[in-house]
Amino acid sequence: MSSDEDCYFYSDDEYQNYDDDNEAKEVKEGTVIASKWLSSNSTQRGESCIRRNQSSSSLKFGKASEQIEYQILTPDDLFESQNKLIEEIQTVLNISSAQANVLLLYFRWNKETLYDKYYENPEKICAEAGALGKEYHETISSRTNESGDFLCPILYEKVPYHQTYSMGCTCKQHPYEHRFSAFAWREYLAAKVEDGPECIFTKCPMDGCPCVVTPAVWKHVSTLQSAVDGEKNAESE
């Protein structure tokens, strides 16, 4: 019997089906040899074997395999694991934490695939994933302290600069900074949530911009809009 073949075990009842005693004897001797081979090799080879139940003719399949251990993670544990992975990618690839986050989202948190594809063509992969710009998402904005008003390109309303936000991204169609009011951001993201799980791949509100909105931006926009609402409530009192 070849070492690559499966093992087949016959019950004693099956031997009675053979008219030729010599043929039955050969089969039974072959079974003994197979049994000895299995006991000495199955543990090392870990291959599947087909066995006959001694009390019935039903087939049973057995496979020598390692026991898989599972660990239940709480939301806090999962968040911590994600942050550690983001920090690892950021350090190894020498990119921003926001870029690392977007790349991991794009590759479904599979760092091995991320490394393989990134080293093949970093610029292409970042463009496909929507992780663009050296300072991508790293700062809230250097212009939030500017005085005066800003015309929101979505609402076409003027709002104070400190009530606006930009991820710092640009694109060929719109080479200027993509900045919007906090209210426009909130309404835009709220609409994206209605799309379901795919909202994690939400892109910049500017038409044609491929930059992905990271979890940090979602959180910041929510905080910014809460601050704006607080200002408006204080002014109305």
mmCIF file of C-alpha atoms in Angstrom:
data_model
loop_
_atom_site.group_PDB
_atom_site.id
_atom_site.type_symbol
_atom_site.label_atom_id
_atom_site.label_comp_id
_atom_site.label_asym_id
_atom_site.label_seq_id
_atom_site.Cartn_x
_atom_site.Cartn_y
_atom_site.Cartn_z
ATOM 1 C CA MET A 1 0.000 0.000 0.000
ATOM 2 C CA SER A 2 1.333 3.443 -0.911
ATOM 3 C CA SER A 3 1.998 5.854 1.935
ATOM 4 C CA ASP A 4 -0.157 8.436 0.120
ATOM 5 C CA GLU A 5 -3.262 6.239 0.073
ATOM 6 C CA ASP A 6 -6.088 6.293 2.620
ATOM 7 C CA CYS A 7 -6.487 3.384 5.074
ATOM 8 C CA TYR A 8 -9.523 1.145 4.732
ATOM 9 C CA PHE A 9 -10.667 -1.151 7.583
ATOM 10 C CA TYR A 10 -12.974 -4.143 7.055
ATOM 11 C CA SER A 11 -15.221 -5.644 9.722
ATOM 12 C CA ASP A 12 -15.171 -9.353 10.423
ATOM 13 C CA ASP A 13 -18.619 -9.758 8.857
ATOM 14 C CA GLU A 14 -17.336 -8.536 5.516
ATOM 15 C CA TYR A 15 -14.868 -11.364 5.224
ATOM 16 C CA GLN A 16 -17.795 -13.825 4.970
ATOM 17 C CA ASN A 17 -18.857 -12.186 1.717
ATOM 18 C CA TYR A 18 -15.862 -13.639 -0.077
ATOM 19 C CA ASP A 19 -16.346 -17.085 -1.636
ATOM 20 C CA ASP A 20 -12.674 -17.671 -1.995
ATOM 21 C CA ASP A 21 -11.030 -18.306 1.394
ATOM 22 C CA ASN A 22 -7.631 -17.430 0.009
ATOM 23 C CA GLU A 23 -8.847 -14.033 -1.205
ATOM 24 C CA ALA A 24 -10.374 -13.333 2.205
ATOM 25 C CA LYS A 25 -7.111 -14.349 3.833
ATOM 26 C CA GLU A 26 -5.137 -11.935 1.640
ATOM 27 C CA VAL A 27 -7.504 -9.094 2.438
ATOM 28 C CA LYS A 28 -7.328 -9.793 6.149
ATOM 29 C CA GLU A 29 -3.535 -9.923 6.079
ATOM 30 C CA GLY A 30 -3.520 -6.638 4.212
ATOM 31 C CA THR A 31 -5.702 -5.144 6.912
ATOM 32 C CA VAL A 32 -3.269 -6.190 9.604
ATOM 33 C CA ILE A 33 -0.403 -4.602 7.694
ATOM 34 C CA ALA A 34 -2.414 -1.405 7.226
ATOM 35 C CA SER A 35 -3.227 -1.315 10.932
ATOM 36 C CA LYS A 36 0.442 -1.569 11.865
ATOM 37 C CA TRP A 37 1.351 1.123 9.349
ATOM 38 C CA LEU A 38 -1.379 3.415 10.684
ATOM 39 C CA SER A 39 -0.323 3.081 14.305
ATOM 40 C CA SER A 40 3.266 4.034 13.472
ATOM 41 C CA ASN A 41 2.634 6.797 10.933
ATOM 42 C CA SER A 42 -0.769 8.396 11.426
ATOM 43 C CA THR A 43 0.363 10.592 14.289
ATOM 44 C CA GLN A 44 3.244 12.010 12.239
ATOM 45 C CA ARG A 45 1.381 12.345 8.959
ATOM 46 C CA GLY A 46 -1.893 13.665 10.368
ATOM 47 C CA GLU A 47 -3.841 12.285 7.403
ATOM 48 C CA SER A 48 -7.532 11.401 7.282
ATOM 49 C CA CYS A 49 -8.473 7.724 7.366
ATOM 50 C CA ILE A 50 -11.748 5.983 6.501
ATOM 51 C CA ARG A 51 -12.864 3.389 9.062
ATOM 52 C CA ARG A 52 -15.647 0.843 9.204
ATOM 53 C CA ASN A 53 -17.666 0.596 12.396
ATOM 54 C CA GLN A 54 -17.212 -2.936 13.791
ATOM 55 C CA SER A 55 -20.895 -3.154 14.713
ATOM 56 C CA SER A 56 -22.380 -1.608 11.557
ATOM 57 C CA SER A 57 -21.575 -0.911 7.932
ATOM 58 C CA SER A 58 -21.734 2.886 8.272
ATOM 59 C CA LEU A 59 -18.610 4.855 7.395
ATOM 60 C CA LYS A 60 -16.872 7.020 9.964
ATOM 61 C CA PHE A 61 -14.275 9.620 9.130
ATOM 62 C CA GLY A 62 -11.501 10.521 11.529
ATOM 63 C CA LYS A 63 -8.829 13.230 11.198
ATOM 64 C CA ALA A 64 -5.800 13.741 13.385
ATOM 65 C CA SER A 65 -5.635 17.499 13.906
ATOM 66 C CA GLU A 66 -4.594 20.000 16.501
ATOM 67 C CA GLN A 67 -7.253 21.366 18.793
ATOM 68 C CA ILE A 68 -8.148 24.948 17.938
ATOM 69 C CA GLU A 69 -8.444 27.328 20.846
ATOM 70 C CA TYR A 70 -10.762 30.306 20.714
ATOM 71 C CA GLN A 71 -10.676 33.482 22.749
ATOM 72 C CA ILE A 72 -13.660 35.752 23.276
ATOM 73 C CA LEU A 73 -12.724 39.444 23.027
ATOM 74 C CA THR A 74 -14.633 42.279 24.612
ATOM 75 C CA PRO A 75 -15.019 45.541 22.657
ATOM 76 C CA ASP A 76 -12.220 47.032 24.772
ATOM 77 C CA ASP A 77 -9.944 44.065 24.024
ATOM 78 C CA LEU A 78 -10.677 44.361 20.317
ATOM 79 C CA PHE A 79 -10.007 48.099 20.337
ATOM 80 C CA GLU A 80 -6.691 47.528 22.096
ATOM 81 C CA SER A 81 -5.677 44.838 19.595
ATOM 82 C CA GLN A 82 -6.537 47.128 16.698
ATOM 83 C CA ASN A 83 -4.484 49.980 18.115
ATOM 84 C CA LYS A 84 -1.461 47.699 18.611
ATOM 85 C CA LEU A 85 -1.724 46.507 15.025
ATOM 86 C CA ILE A 86 -2.053 50.082 13.746
ATOM 87 C CA GLU A 87 1.061 51.083 15.697
ATOM 88 C CA GLU A 88 2.970 48.112 14.291
ATOM 89 C CA ILE A 89 2.085 48.950 10.693
ATOM 90 C CA GLN A 90 2.862 52.625 11.295
ATOM 91 C CA THR A 91 6.327 51.779 12.662
ATOM 92 C CA VAL A 92 7.289 49.115 10.119
ATOM 93 C CA LEU A 93 6.144 51.063 7.048
ATOM 94 C CA ASN A 94 7.054 54.514 8.424
ATOM 95 C CA ILE A 95 3.641 55.987 7.629
ATOM 96 C CA SER A 96 1.076 57.938 9.637
ATOM 97 C CA SER A 97 -1.273 56.152 12.023
ATOM 98 C CA ALA A 98 -4.210 57.264 9.882
ATOM 99 C CA GLN A 99 -2.672 55.746 6.756
ATOM 100 C CA ALA A 100 -1.977 52.532 8.657
ATOM 101 C CA ASN A 101 -5.588 52.438 9.836
ATOM 102 C CA VAL A 102 -6.980 52.894 6.330
ATOM 103 C CA LEU A 103 -4.652 50.259 4.857
ATOM 104 C CA LEU A 104 -5.680 47.741 7.504
ATOM 105 C CA LEU A 105 -9.339 48.437 6.767
ATOM 106 C CA TYR A 106 -8.686 47.945 3.066
ATOM 107 C CA PHE A 107 -6.984 44.589 3.653
ATOM 108 C CA ARG A 108 -9.545 43.484 6.267
ATOM 109 C CA TRP A 109 -6.933 43.654 9.063
ATOM 110 C CA ASN A 110 -4.709 41.055 7.388
ATOM 111 C CA LYS A 111 -1.237 42.463 7.978
ATOM 112 C CA GLU A 112 0.579 39.750 5.992
ATOM 113 C CA THR A 113 -1.352 40.597 2.836
ATOM 114 C CA LEU A 114 -0.883 44.296 3.554
ATOM 115 C CA TYR A 115 2.906 43.929 3.757
ATOM 116 C CA ASP A 116 3.106 41.856 0.579
ATOM 117 C CA LYS A 117 1.032 44.254 -1.517
ATOM 118 C CA TYR A 118 2.513 47.422 -0.025
ATOM 119 C CA TYR A 119 6.129 46.489 -0.770
ATOM 120 C CA GLU A 120 5.201 45.689 -4.371
ATOM 121 C CA ASN A 121 4.017 49.249 -5.047
ATOM 122 C CA PRO A 122 3.418 51.566 -2.038
ATOM 123 C CA GLU A 123 1.986 54.502 -3.994
ATOM 124 C CA LYS A 124 -0.424 52.333 -5.955
ATOM 125 C CA ILE A 125 -1.704 50.533 -2.875
ATOM 126 C CA CYS A 126 -2.185 53.763 -0.909
ATOM 127 C CA ALA A 127 -4.092 55.250 -3.830
ATOM 128 C CA GLU A 128 -6.331 52.193 -4.160
ATOM 129 C CA ALA A 129 -6.990 52.095 -0.416
ATOM 130 C CA GLY A 130 -7.611 55.825 -0.123
ATOM 131 C CA ALA A 131 -4.746 56.411 2.300
ATOM 132 C CA LEU A 132 -3.208 59.507 0.783
ATOM 133 C CA GLY A 133 -0.957 62.357 1.894
ATOM 134 C CA LYS A 134 2.024 62.516 4.250
ATOM 135 C CA GLU A 135 0.068 64.456 6.853
ATOM 136 C CA TYR A 136 -3.160 62.609 6.107
ATOM 137 C CA HIS A 137 -5.523 63.074 9.079
ATOM 138 C CA GLU A 138 -2.606 63.769 11.400
ATOM 139 C CA THR A 139 -3.767 67.250 12.385
ATOM 140 C CA ILE A 140 -7.251 68.620 12.859
ATOM 141 C CA SER A 141 -6.297 71.647 10.825
ATOM 142 C CA SER A 142 -3.799 74.472 11.029
ATOM 143 C CA ARG A 143 -6.487 76.975 10.021
ATOM 144 C CA THR A 144 -9.047 76.416 12.752
ATOM 145 C CA ASN A 145 -7.691 79.420 14.668
ATOM 146 C CA GLU A 146 -8.103 81.792 11.736
ATOM 147 C CA SER A 147 -10.536 84.615 12.176
ATOM 148 C CA GLY A 148 -13.356 85.336 9.798
ATOM 149 C CA ASP A 149 -15.864 83.090 8.114
ATOM 150 C CA PHE A 150 -15.613 80.169 5.747
ATOM 151 C CA LEU A 151 -18.037 79.393 2.920
ATOM 152 C CA CYS A 152 -18.976 75.712 3.182
ATOM 153 C CA PRO A 153 -19.003 74.172 -0.323
ATOM 154 C CA ILE A 154 -21.766 71.760 0.695
ATOM 155 C CA LEU A 155 -24.214 74.046 2.505
ATOM 156 C CA TYR A 156 -23.121 77.244 0.766
ATOM 157 C CA GLU A 157 -23.306 78.972 4.122
ATOM 158 C CA LYS A 158 -20.667 81.022 5.898
ATOM 159 C CA VAL A 159 -19.522 79.650 9.244
ATOM 160 C CA PRO A 160 -16.613 80.548 11.580
ATOM 161 C CA TYR A 161 -13.387 78.743 10.745
ATOM 162 C CA HIS A 162 -13.292 77.047 14.148
ATOM 163 C CA GLN A 163 -16.590 75.386 13.253
ATOM 164 C CA THR A 164 -15.101 73.703 10.185
ATOM 165 C CA TYR A 165 -12.953 70.651 9.613
ATOM 166 C CA SER A 166 -10.624 69.308 6.920
ATOM 167 C CA MET A 167 -8.796 65.992 6.705
ATOM 168 C CA GLY A 168 -6.055 67.837 4.815
ATOM 169 C CA CYS A 169 -6.701 65.977 1.567
ATOM 170 C CA THR A 170 -6.865 67.293 -2.004
ATOM 171 C CA CYS A 171 -7.494 65.737 -5.408
ATOM 172 C CA LYS A 172 -6.926 66.540 -9.082
ATOM 173 C CA GLN A 173 -10.469 67.758 -9.614
ATOM 174 C CA HIS A 174 -10.327 69.952 -6.509
ATOM 175 C CA PRO A 175 -6.685 70.784 -5.709
ATOM 176 C CA TYR A 176 -7.556 73.031 -2.778
ATOM 177 C CA GLU A 177 -8.051 71.861 0.815
ATOM 178 C CA HIS A 178 -11.329 69.988 1.253
ATOM 179 C CA ARG A 179 -12.898 71.810 4.183
ATOM 180 C CA PHE A 180 -16.521 71.689 5.321
ATOM 181 C CA SER A 181 -18.600 72.932 8.208
ATOM 182 C CA ALA A 182 -19.068 70.672 11.219
ATOM 183 C CA PHE A 183 -22.793 70.443 10.504
ATOM 184 C CA ALA A 184 -22.178 69.406 6.880
ATOM 185 C CA TRP A 185 -19.752 66.746 8.075
ATOM 186 C CA ARG A 186 -22.222 65.385 10.603
ATOM 187 C CA GLU A 187 -25.088 65.184 8.119
ATOM 188 C CA TYR A 188 -22.857 63.575 5.516
ATOM 189 C CA LEU A 189 -21.595 60.885 7.886
ATOM 190 C CA ALA A 190 -25.079 60.276 9.290
ATOM 191 C CA ALA A 191 -26.314 59.558 5.762
ATOM 192 C CA LYS A 192 -23.423 57.151 5.197
ATOM 193 C CA VAL A 193 -24.314 55.185 8.331
ATOM 194 C CA GLU A 194 -27.604 54.343 6.642
ATOM 195 C CA ASP A 195 -25.604 52.416 4.031
ATOM 196 C CA GLY A 196 -24.753 49.765 6.624
ATOM 197 C CA PRO A 197 -21.364 48.172 7.403
ATOM 198 C CA GLU A 198 -19.795 49.580 4.239
ATOM 199 C CA CYS A 199 -19.839 52.999 5.909
ATOM 200 C CA ILE A 200 -16.386 52.172 7.290
ATOM 201 C CA PHE A 201 -15.084 52.853 3.781
ATOM 202 C CA THR A 202 -16.741 56.284 3.561
ATOM 203 C CA LYS A 203 -14.671 58.761 1.555
ATOM 204 C CA CYS A 204 -14.174 62.502 1.736
ATOM 205 C CA PRO A 205 -17.370 64.497 0.995
ATOM 206 C CA MET A 206 -15.654 66.243 -1.901
ATOM 207 C CA ASP A 207 -16.699 64.722 -5.210
ATOM 208 C CA GLY A 208 -13.878 62.683 -6.731
ATOM 209 C CA CYS A 209 -11.695 62.578 -3.602
ATOM 210 C CA PRO A 210 -10.528 59.026 -2.790
ATOM 211 C CA CYS A 211 -9.428 59.691 0.812
ATOM 212 C CA VAL A 212 -11.152 57.400 3.328
ATOM 213 C CA VAL A 213 -12.641 58.801 6.529
ATOM 214 C CA THR A 214 -10.909 57.077 9.433
ATOM 215 C CA PRO A 215 -12.551 56.198 12.784
ATOM 216 C CA ALA A 216 -10.603 59.063 14.345
ATOM 217 C CA VAL A 217 -12.280 61.520 11.969
ATOM 218 C CA TRP A 218 -15.733 60.117 12.761
ATOM 219 C CA LYS A 219 -15.055 60.681 16.440
ATOM 220 C CA HIS A 220 -13.638 64.156 15.958
ATOM 221 C CA VAL A 221 -16.542 65.333 13.804
ATOM 222 C CA SER A 222 -18.993 64.183 16.461
ATOM 223 C CA THR A 223 -17.045 66.030 19.161
ATOM 224 C CA LEU A 224 -16.716 69.168 17.027
ATOM 225 C CA GLN A 225 -20.414 69.314 16.254
ATOM 226 C CA SER A 226 -21.263 68.887 19.939
ATOM 227 C CA ALA A 227 -19.045 71.865 20.722
ATOM 228 C CA VAL A 228 -20.734 73.915 17.986
ATOM 229 C CA ASP A 229 -24.173 73.032 19.365
ATOM 230 C CA GLY A 230 -22.984 74.093 22.819
ATOM 231 C CA GLU A 231 -21.888 77.476 21.453
ATOM 232 C CA LYS A 232 -25.234 78.018 19.753
ATOM 233 C CA ASN A 233 -27.150 77.117 22.913
ATOM 234 C CA ALA A 234 -25.028 79.509 24.964
ATOM 235 C CA GLU A 235 -25.652 82.338 22.476
ATOM 236 C CA SER A 236 -29.407 81.761 22.531
ATOM 237 C CA GLU A 237 -29.630 82.026 26.341
#
